[in-house]
Coordinates of C-alpha atoms and ligand atoms in Angstrom, one line a residue:
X1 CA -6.9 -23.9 -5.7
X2 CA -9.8 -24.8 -3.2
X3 CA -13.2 -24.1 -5.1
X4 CA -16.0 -23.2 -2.8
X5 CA -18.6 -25.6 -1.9
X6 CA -21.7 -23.2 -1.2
X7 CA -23.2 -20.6 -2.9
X8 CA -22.6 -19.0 -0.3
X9 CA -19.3 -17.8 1.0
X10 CA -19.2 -18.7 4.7
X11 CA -16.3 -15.9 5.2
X12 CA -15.7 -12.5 3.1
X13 CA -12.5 -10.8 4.0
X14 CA -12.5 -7.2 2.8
X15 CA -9.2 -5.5 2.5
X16 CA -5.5 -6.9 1.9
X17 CA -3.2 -5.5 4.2
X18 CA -2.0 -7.3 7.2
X19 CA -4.9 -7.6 8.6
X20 CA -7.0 -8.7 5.9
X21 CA -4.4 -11.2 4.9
X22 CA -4.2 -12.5 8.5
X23 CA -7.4 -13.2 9.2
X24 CA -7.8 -14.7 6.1
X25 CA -5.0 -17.0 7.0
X26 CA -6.4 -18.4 9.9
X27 CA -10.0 -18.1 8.4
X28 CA -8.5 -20.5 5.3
X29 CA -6.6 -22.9 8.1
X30 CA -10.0 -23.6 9.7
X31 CA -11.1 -24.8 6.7
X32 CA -13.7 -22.1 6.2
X33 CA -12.5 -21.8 2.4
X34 CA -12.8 -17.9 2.6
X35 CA -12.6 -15.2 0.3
X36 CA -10.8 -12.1 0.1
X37 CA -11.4 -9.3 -1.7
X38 CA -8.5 -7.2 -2.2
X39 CA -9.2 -3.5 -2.9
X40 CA -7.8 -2.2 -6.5
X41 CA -7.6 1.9 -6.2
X42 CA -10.1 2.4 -3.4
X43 CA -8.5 4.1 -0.1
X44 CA -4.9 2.9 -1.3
X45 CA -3.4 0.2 -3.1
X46 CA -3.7 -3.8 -2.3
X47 CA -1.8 -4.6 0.5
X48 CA -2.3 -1.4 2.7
X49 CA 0.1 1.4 3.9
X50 CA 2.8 -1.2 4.3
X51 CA 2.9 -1.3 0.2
X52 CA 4.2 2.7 -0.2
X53 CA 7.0 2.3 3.2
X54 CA 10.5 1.1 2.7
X55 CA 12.0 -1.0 5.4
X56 CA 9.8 -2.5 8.4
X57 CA 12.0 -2.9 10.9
X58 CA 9.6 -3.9 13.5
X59 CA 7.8 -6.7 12.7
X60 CA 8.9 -9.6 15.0
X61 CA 10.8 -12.5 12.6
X62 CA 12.6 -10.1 10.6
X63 CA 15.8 -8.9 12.7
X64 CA 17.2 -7.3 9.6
X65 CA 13.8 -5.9 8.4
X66 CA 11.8 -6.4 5.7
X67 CA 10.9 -4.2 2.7
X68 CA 6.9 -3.3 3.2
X69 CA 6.0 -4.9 -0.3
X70 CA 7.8 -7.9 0.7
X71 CA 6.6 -8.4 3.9
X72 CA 2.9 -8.0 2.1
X73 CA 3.8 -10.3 -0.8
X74 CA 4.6 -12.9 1.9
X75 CA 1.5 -12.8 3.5
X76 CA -0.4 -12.8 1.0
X77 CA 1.8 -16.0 -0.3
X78 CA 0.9 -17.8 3.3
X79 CA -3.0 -16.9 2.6
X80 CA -3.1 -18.2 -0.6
X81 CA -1.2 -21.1 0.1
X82 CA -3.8 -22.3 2.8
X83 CA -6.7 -22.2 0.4
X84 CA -7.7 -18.4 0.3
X85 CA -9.2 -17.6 -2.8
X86 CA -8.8 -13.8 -4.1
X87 CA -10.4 -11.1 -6.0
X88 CA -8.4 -8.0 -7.5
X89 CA -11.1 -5.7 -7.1
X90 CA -12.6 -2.9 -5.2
X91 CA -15.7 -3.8 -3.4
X92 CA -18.4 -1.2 -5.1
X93 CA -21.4 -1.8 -2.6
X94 CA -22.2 -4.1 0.1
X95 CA -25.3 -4.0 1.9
X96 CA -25.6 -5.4 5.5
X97 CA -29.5 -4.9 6.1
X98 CA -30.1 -9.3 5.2
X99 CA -28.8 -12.0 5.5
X100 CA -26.6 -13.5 3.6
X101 CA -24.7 -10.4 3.1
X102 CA -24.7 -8.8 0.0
X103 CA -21.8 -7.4 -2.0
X104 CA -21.1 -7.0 -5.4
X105 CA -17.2 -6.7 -6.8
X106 CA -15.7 -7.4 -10.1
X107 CA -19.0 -7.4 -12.1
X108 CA -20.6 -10.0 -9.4
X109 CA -22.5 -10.2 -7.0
X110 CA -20.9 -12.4 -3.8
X111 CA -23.4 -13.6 -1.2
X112 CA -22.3 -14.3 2.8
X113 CA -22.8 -15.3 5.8
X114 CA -19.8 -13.6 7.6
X115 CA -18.0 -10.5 6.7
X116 CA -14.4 -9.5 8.0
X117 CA -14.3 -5.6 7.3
X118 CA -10.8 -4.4 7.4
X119 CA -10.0 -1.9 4.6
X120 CA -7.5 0.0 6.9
X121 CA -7.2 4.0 6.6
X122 CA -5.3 5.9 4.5
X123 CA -2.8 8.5 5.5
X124 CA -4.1 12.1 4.9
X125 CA -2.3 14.2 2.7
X126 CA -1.9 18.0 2.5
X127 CA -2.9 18.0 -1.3
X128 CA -0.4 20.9 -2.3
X129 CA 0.8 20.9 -5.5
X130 CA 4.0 18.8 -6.4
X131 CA 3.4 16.5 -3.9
X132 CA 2.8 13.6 -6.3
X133 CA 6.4 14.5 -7.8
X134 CA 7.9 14.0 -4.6
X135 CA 6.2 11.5 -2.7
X136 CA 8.5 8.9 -1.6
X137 CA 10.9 10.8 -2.5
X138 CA 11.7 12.9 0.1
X139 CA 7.8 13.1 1.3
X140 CA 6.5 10.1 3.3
X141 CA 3.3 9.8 5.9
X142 CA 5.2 7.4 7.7
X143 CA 8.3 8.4 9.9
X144 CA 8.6 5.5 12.1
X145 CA 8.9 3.1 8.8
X146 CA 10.8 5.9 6.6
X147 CA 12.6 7.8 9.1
X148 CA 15.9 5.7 8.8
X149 CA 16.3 6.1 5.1
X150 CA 19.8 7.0 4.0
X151 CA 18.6 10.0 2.6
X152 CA 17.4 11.5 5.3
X153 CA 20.6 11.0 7.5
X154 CA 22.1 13.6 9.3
X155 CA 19.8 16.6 7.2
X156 CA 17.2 18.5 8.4
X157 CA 13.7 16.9 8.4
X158 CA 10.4 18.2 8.8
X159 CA 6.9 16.8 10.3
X160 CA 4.0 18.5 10.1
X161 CA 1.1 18.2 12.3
X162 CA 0.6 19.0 16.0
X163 CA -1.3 15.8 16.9
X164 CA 0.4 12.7 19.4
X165 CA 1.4 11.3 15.9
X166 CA 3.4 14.5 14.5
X167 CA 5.5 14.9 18.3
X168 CA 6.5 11.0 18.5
X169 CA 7.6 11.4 15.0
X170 CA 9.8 14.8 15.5
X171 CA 11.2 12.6 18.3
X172 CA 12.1 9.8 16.3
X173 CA 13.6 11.5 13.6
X174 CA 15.7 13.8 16.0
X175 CA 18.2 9.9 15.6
X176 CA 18.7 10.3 12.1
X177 CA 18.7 14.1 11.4
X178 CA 20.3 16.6 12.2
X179 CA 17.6 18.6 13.1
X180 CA 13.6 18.4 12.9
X181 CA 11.5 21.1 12.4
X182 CA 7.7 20.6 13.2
X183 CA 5.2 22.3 11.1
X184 CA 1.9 23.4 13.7
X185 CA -0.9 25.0 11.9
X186 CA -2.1 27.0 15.1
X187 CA -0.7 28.4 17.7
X188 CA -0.7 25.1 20.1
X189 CA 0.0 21.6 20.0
X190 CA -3.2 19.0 19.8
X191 CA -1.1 16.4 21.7
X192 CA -1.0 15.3 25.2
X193 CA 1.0 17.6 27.6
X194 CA 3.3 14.7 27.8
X195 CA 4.0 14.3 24.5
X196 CA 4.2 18.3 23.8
X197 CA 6.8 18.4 27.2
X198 CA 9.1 16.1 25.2
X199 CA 9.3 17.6 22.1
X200 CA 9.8 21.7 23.5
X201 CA 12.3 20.1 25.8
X202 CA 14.3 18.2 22.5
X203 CA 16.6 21.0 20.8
X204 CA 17.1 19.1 18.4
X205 CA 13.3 20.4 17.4
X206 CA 12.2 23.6 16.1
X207 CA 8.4 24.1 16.4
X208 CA 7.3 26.5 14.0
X209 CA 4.0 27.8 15.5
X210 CA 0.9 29.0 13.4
X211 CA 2.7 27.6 9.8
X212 CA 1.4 25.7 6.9
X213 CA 3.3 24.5 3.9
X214 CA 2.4 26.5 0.7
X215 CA 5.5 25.0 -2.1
X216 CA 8.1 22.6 -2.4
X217 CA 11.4 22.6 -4.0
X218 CA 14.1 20.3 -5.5
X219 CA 14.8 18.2 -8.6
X220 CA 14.3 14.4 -8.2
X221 CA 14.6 14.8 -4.7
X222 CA 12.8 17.0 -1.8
X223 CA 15.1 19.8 -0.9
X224 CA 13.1 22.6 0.7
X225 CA 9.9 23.4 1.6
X226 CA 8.2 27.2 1.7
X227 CA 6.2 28.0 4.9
X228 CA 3.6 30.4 5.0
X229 CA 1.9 32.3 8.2
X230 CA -1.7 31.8 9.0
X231 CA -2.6 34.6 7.0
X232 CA -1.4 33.2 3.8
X233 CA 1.9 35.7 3.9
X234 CA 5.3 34.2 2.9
X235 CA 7.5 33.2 5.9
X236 CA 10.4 30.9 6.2
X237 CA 12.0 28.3 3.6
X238 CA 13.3 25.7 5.1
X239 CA 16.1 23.7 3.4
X240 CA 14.4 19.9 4.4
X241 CA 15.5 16.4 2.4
X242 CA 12.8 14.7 4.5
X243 CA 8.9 15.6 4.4
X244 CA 6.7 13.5 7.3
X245 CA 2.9 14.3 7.7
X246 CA 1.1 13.4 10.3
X247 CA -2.0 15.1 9.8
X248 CA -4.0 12.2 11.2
X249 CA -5.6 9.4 8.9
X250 CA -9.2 8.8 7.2
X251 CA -11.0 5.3 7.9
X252 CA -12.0 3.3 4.5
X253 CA -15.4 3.1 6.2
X254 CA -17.6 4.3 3.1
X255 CA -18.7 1.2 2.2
X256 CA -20.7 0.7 5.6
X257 CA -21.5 4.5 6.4
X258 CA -25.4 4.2 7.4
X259 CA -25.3 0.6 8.2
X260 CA -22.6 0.4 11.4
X261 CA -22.2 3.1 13.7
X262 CA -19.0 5.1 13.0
X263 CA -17.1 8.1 15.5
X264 CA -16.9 11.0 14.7
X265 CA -14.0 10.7 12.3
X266 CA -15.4 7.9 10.5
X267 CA -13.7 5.1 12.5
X268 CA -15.8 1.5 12.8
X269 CA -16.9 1.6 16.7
X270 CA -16.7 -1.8 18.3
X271 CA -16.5 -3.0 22.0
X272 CA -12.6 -2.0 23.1
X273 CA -10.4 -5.2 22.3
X274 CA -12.9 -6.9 20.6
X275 CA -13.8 -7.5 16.5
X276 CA -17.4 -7.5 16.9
X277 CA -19.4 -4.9 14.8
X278 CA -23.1 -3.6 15.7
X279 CA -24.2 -6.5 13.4
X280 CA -24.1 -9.9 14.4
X281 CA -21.4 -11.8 11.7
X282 CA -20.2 -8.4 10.4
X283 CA -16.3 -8.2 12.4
X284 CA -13.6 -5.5 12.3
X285 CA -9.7 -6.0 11.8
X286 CA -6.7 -3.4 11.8
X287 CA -7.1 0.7 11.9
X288 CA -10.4 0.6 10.1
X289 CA -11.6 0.3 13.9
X290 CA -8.3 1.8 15.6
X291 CA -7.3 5.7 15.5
X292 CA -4.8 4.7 18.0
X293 CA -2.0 2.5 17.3
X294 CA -1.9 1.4 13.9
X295 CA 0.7 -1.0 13.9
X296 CA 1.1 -3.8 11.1
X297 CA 1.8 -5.8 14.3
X298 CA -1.3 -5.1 15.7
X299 CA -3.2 -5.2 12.7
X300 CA -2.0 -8.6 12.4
X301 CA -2.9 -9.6 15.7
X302 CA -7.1 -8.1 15.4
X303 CA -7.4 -10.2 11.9
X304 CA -6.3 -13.0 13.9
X305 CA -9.1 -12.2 16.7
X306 CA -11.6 -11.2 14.0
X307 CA -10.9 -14.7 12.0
X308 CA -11.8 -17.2 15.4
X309 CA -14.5 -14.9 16.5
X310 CA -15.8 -15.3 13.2
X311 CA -15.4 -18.8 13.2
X312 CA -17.2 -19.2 16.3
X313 CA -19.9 -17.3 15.5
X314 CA -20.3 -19.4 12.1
X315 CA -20.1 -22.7 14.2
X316 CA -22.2 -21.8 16.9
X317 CA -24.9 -20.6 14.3
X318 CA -24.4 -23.7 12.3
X319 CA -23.5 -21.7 9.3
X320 CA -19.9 -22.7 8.7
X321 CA -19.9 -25.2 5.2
X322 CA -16.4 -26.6 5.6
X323 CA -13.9 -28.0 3.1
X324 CA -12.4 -31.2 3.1
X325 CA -8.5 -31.3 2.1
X326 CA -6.8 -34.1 0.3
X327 CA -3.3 -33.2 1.2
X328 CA -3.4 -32.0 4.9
X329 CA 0.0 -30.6 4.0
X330 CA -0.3 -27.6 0.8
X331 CA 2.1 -26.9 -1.7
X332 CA 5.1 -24.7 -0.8
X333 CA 4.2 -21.1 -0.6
X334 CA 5.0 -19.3 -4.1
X335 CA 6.6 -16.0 -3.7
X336 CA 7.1 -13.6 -6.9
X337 CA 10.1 -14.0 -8.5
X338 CA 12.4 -11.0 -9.3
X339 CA 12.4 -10.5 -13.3
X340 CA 16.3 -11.8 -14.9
X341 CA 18.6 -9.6 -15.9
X342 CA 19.5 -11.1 -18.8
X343 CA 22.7 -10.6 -21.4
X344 CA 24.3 -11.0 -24.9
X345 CA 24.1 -14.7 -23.5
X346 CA 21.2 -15.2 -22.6
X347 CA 18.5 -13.0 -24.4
X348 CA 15.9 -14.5 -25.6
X349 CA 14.0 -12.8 -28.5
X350 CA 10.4 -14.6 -28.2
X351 CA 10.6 -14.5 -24.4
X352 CA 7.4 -13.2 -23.3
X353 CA 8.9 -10.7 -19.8
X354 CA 12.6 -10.4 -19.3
X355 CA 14.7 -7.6 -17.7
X356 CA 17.2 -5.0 -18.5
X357 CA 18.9 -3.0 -20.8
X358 CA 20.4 -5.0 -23.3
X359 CA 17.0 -6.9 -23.7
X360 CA 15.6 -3.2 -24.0
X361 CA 17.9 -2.3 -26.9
X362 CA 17.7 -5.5 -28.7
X363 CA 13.6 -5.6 -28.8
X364 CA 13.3 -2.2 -29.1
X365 CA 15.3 -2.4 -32.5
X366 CA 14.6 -5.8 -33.6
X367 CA 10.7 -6.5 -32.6
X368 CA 8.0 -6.3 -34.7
X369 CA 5.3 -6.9 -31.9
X370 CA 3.9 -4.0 -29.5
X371 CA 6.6 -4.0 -26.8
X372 CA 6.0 -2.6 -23.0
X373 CA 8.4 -1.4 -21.1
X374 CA 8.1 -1.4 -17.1
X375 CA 10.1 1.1 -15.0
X376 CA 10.1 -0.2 -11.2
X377 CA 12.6 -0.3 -8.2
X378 CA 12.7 -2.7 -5.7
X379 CA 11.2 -1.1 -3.0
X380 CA 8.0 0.0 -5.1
X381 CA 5.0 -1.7 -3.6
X382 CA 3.0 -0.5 -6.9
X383 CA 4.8 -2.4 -9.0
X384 CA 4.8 -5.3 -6.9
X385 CA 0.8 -5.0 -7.2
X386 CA 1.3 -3.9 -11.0
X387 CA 3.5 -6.4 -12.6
X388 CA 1.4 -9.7 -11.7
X389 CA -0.9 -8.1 -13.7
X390 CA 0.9 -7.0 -16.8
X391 CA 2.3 -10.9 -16.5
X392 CA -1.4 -11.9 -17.2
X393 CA -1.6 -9.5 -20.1
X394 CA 1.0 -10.8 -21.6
X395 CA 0.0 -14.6 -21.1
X396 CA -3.7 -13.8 -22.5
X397 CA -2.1 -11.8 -25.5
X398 CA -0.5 -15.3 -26.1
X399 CA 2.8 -14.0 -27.0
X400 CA 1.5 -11.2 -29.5
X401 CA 3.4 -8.6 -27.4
X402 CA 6.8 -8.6 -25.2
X403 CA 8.0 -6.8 -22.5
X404 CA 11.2 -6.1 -20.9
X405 CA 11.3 -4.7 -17.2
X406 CA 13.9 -2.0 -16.4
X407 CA 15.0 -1.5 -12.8
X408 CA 15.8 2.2 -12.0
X409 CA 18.6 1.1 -9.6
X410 CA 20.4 -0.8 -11.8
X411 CA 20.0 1.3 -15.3
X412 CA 19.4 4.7 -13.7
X413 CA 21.0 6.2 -17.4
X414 CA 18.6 4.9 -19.7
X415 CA 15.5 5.7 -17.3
X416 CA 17.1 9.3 -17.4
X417 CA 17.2 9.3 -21.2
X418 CA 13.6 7.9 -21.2
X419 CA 12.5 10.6 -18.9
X420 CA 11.5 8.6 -16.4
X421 CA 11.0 9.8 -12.9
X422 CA 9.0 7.5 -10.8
X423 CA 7.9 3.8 -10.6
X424 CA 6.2 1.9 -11.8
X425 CA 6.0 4.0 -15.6
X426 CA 4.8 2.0 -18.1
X427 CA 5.5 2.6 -22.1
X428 CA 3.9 1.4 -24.9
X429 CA 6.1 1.1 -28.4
X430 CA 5.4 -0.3 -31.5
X431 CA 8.0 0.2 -34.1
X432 CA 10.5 2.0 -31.5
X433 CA 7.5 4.4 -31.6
X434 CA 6.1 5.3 -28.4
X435 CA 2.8 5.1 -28.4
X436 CA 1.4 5.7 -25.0
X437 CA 2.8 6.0 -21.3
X438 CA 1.1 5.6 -17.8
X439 CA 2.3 6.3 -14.4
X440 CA 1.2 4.7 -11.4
X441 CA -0.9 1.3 -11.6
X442 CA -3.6 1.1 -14.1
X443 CA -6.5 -1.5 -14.6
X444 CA -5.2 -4.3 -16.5
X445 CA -7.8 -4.2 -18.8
X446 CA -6.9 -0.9 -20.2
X447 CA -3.4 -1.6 -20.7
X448 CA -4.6 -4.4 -22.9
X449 CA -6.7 -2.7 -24.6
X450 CA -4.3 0.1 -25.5
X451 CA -1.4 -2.9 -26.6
X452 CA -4.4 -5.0 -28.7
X453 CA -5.4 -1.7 -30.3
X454 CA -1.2 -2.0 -31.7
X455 CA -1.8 -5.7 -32.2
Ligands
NDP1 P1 -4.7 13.9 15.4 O1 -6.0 13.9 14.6 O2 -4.8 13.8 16.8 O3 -3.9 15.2 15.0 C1 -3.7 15.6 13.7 C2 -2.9 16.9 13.7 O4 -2.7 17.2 12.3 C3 -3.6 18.0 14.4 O5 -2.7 18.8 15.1 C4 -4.2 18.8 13.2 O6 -4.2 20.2 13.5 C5 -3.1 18.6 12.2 N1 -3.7 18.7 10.8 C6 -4.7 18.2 10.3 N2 -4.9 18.5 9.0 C7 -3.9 19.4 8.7 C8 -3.5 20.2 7.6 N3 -4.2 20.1 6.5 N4 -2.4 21.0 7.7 C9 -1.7 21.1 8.8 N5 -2.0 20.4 9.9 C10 -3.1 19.6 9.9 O7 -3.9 12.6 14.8 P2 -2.8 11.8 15.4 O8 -2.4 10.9 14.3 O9 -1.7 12.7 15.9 O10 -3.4 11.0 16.6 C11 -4.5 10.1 16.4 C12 -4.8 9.4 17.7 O11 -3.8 8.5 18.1 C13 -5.0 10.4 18.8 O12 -6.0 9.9 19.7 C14 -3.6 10.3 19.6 O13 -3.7 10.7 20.9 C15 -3.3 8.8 19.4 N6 -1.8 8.7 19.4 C16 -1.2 8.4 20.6 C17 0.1 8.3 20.7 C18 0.7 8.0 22.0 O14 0.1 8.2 23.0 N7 2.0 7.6 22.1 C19 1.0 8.4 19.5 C20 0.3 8.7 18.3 C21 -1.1 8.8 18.3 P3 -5.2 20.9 14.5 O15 -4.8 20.6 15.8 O16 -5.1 22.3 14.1 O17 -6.6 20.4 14.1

């Protein structure tokens, strides 16, 4: 990998979705050698909203679609490849009031003359209970990427919100179910009388007026929802596989609250069209700056515009410390590689990571060393994020400790027998004793903390 050559950076990127990643992509091809600092827990996981959708369909280059996580692994992939150096960390201050920049991030403080800020927004959520339970399963924030899902085909499907957002989504989903219900808080619709004519004039939609959602019901899947008026009182339950809010969306702007001038609702205010921030060298990419269309697309496209107007700026101040290559043309891109299934054949009992069940039963009996066991699904962006970094657990435990990956689509009966009921879970045995569990992604360093402690 491309060290850097100054002290200071010329070029932070902040954020990792497709905006971050793009602009870092063009930022890395113009030799400016930059850095990208990913985000760990803050306002979502690393690689944006596009990690927790299914299948983009809409992203030019992919006529069959792409799964979100895939399409982020890929970009991030092309970054790397060009020279983009990373760091798997939240930003925990930056300050803007001198030059060079100052931020510090993974214990260090990172000094530069450019900043790209574009640490997206993250999807509001109603915050009523069981919502973790059934998040992505059957509750999404994102119709337009989730609405084709099998499972919500020909049911009835719900949106609530009364916002532009909420009424193009009760249209779109009007092609796959069978009938939509919108969820309004008050007694009128925020959206523009355009948008509000199309949706009373759909029957396929059923606005229910002055309604909030109070409960949800169903087993390992969504399957109704209880309504209550806007006095609190008990009203409808409607019988709903598909959950879609679109309750509007909260910029990642804490980081520069005080330093740029934000609207009202927190958004980054820059000149229409343009990246340029309030601050000379600070720029903006992707919905960190835009309420309004919050596209990957179009997050793609403002990196892009942040990266050369960055460059320019750098260049024209005489700032820009570029690298030299020695091969003009880089490696081949390296993409993650899908964990083998392996068999009777071709288990291996001092491989380090290997996948499925019979590897399962055959450590789990047979191995004396602390043994994890991942539970993902292929179109889990956390566990695309989470099992790089259990890899490099295991490689700097040195093969004191084994794990075996289990994919819930393919050995649905023995993540039912674990109780398993969402992705990624982690478990920790030692002596087919299990010793601790986690759900969701957790900092590497306390997972191997908790496997040394077994060592
Ligand atoms: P908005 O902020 O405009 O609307 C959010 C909606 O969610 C409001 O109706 C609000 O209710 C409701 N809401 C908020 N919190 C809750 C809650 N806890 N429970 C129930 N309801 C809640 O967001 P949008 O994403 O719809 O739009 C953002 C911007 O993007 C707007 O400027 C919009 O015009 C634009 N846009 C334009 C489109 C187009 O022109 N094609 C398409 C999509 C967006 P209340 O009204 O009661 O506050």
């Amino acid at each position: 990998m491309v060290q850097s050559a100054a002290a200071v950076e010329n070029l932070v990127v902040i954020g990792s979705g497709p905006a971050g990643y793009t602009a870092a992509l063009y930022a890395a091809r113009a030799n400016l050698n930059p850095l990208l600092i990913t985000g760990f827990q803050d306002g979502g996981i690393p690689g944006g909203q596009l990690m927790t959708t299914t299948h983009v369909e809409n992203f030019p280059g992919f006529p069959d679609g792409i799964l979100g996580p895939e399409l982020m692994d890929r970009m991030k992939s092309q970054a790397v490849r060009w020279g983009t150096r990373l760091v798997e960390a939240d930003v925990d201050s930056l300050d803007l009031s001198s030059r060079p920049f100052q931020l510090q991030a993974d214990g260090r403080t990172i000094t530069a003359q450019s900043v790209i800020f574009a640490t997206g927004a993250s999807a509001n959520r109603l915050q009523v209970d069981g919502e973790d339970t059934f998040w992505s399963h059957g509750i999404s924030a994102c119709a337009i990427c989730d609405g084709a899902t099998p499972q919500f085909r020909n049911e009835q499907l719900a949106v609530v919100g009364g916002g532009d957002s909420a009424c193009e989504e009760a249209v779109y989903l009007t092609k796959y179910g069978s009938k939509v219900h919108l969820i309004v808080r008050k007694d009128r619709l925020r959206a523009s009388r355009a948008m509000a004519d199309r949706v009373q004039a759909n029957p396929q939609i059923e606005v229910h007026w002055n309604r909030q959602v109070k409960r949800f019901g169903g087993s390992d899947w969504l399957a109704s929802i209880e309504l209550v008026d806007g006095d609190g009182r008990p009203a409808e339950t409607l019988p709903v596989r598909g959950l879609f809010y679109a309750i509007g969306h909260t910029p990642n702007t804490g980081l520069v609250k005080g330093q740029l001038p934000l609207d009202e609702k927190g958004y980054l205010i820059t000149e229409p069209g343009q990246p340029a921030t309030a601050i000379e060298g600070v720029f903006s990419a992707g919905d960190v700056a835009d309420q309004q269309w919050r596209q990957a697309i179009t997050a793609a496209a403002s990196g892009c515009q942040a990266a050369l107007a960055a460059e320019r700026w750098l260049t024209h101040h005489d700032l820009a410390i570029t690298i030299t290559r020695d091969n003009v043309e880089p490696e081949a891109a390296e993409l993650p590689q899908p964990t083998t299934t392996v068999t009777e054949q071709d288990f291996d009992s001092d491989a380090l990571w290997q996948g499925g069940s019979y590897a399962l039963r055959r450590l789990y009996h047979e191995s004396t060393k602390p043994l994890l066991v991942i539970y993902t699904s292929p179109s889990c962006g956390p566990c695309h994020v989470f099992k790089p970094q259990l890899k490099r657990v295991l490689t700097e435990l040195d093969g004191a400790a084994q794990m075996v990956e289990i994919n819930l689509e393919e050995d649905a009966d023995i993540a039912a027998q674990a109780g398993v009921t969402g992705t990624p879970t982690l478990q920790l045995f030692k002596g087919k004793a299990l010793k601790q569990q986690w759900r969701g992604v957790q900092q590497r360093s306390a997972v191997k903390a908790a496997v040394e402690a077994q060592i």
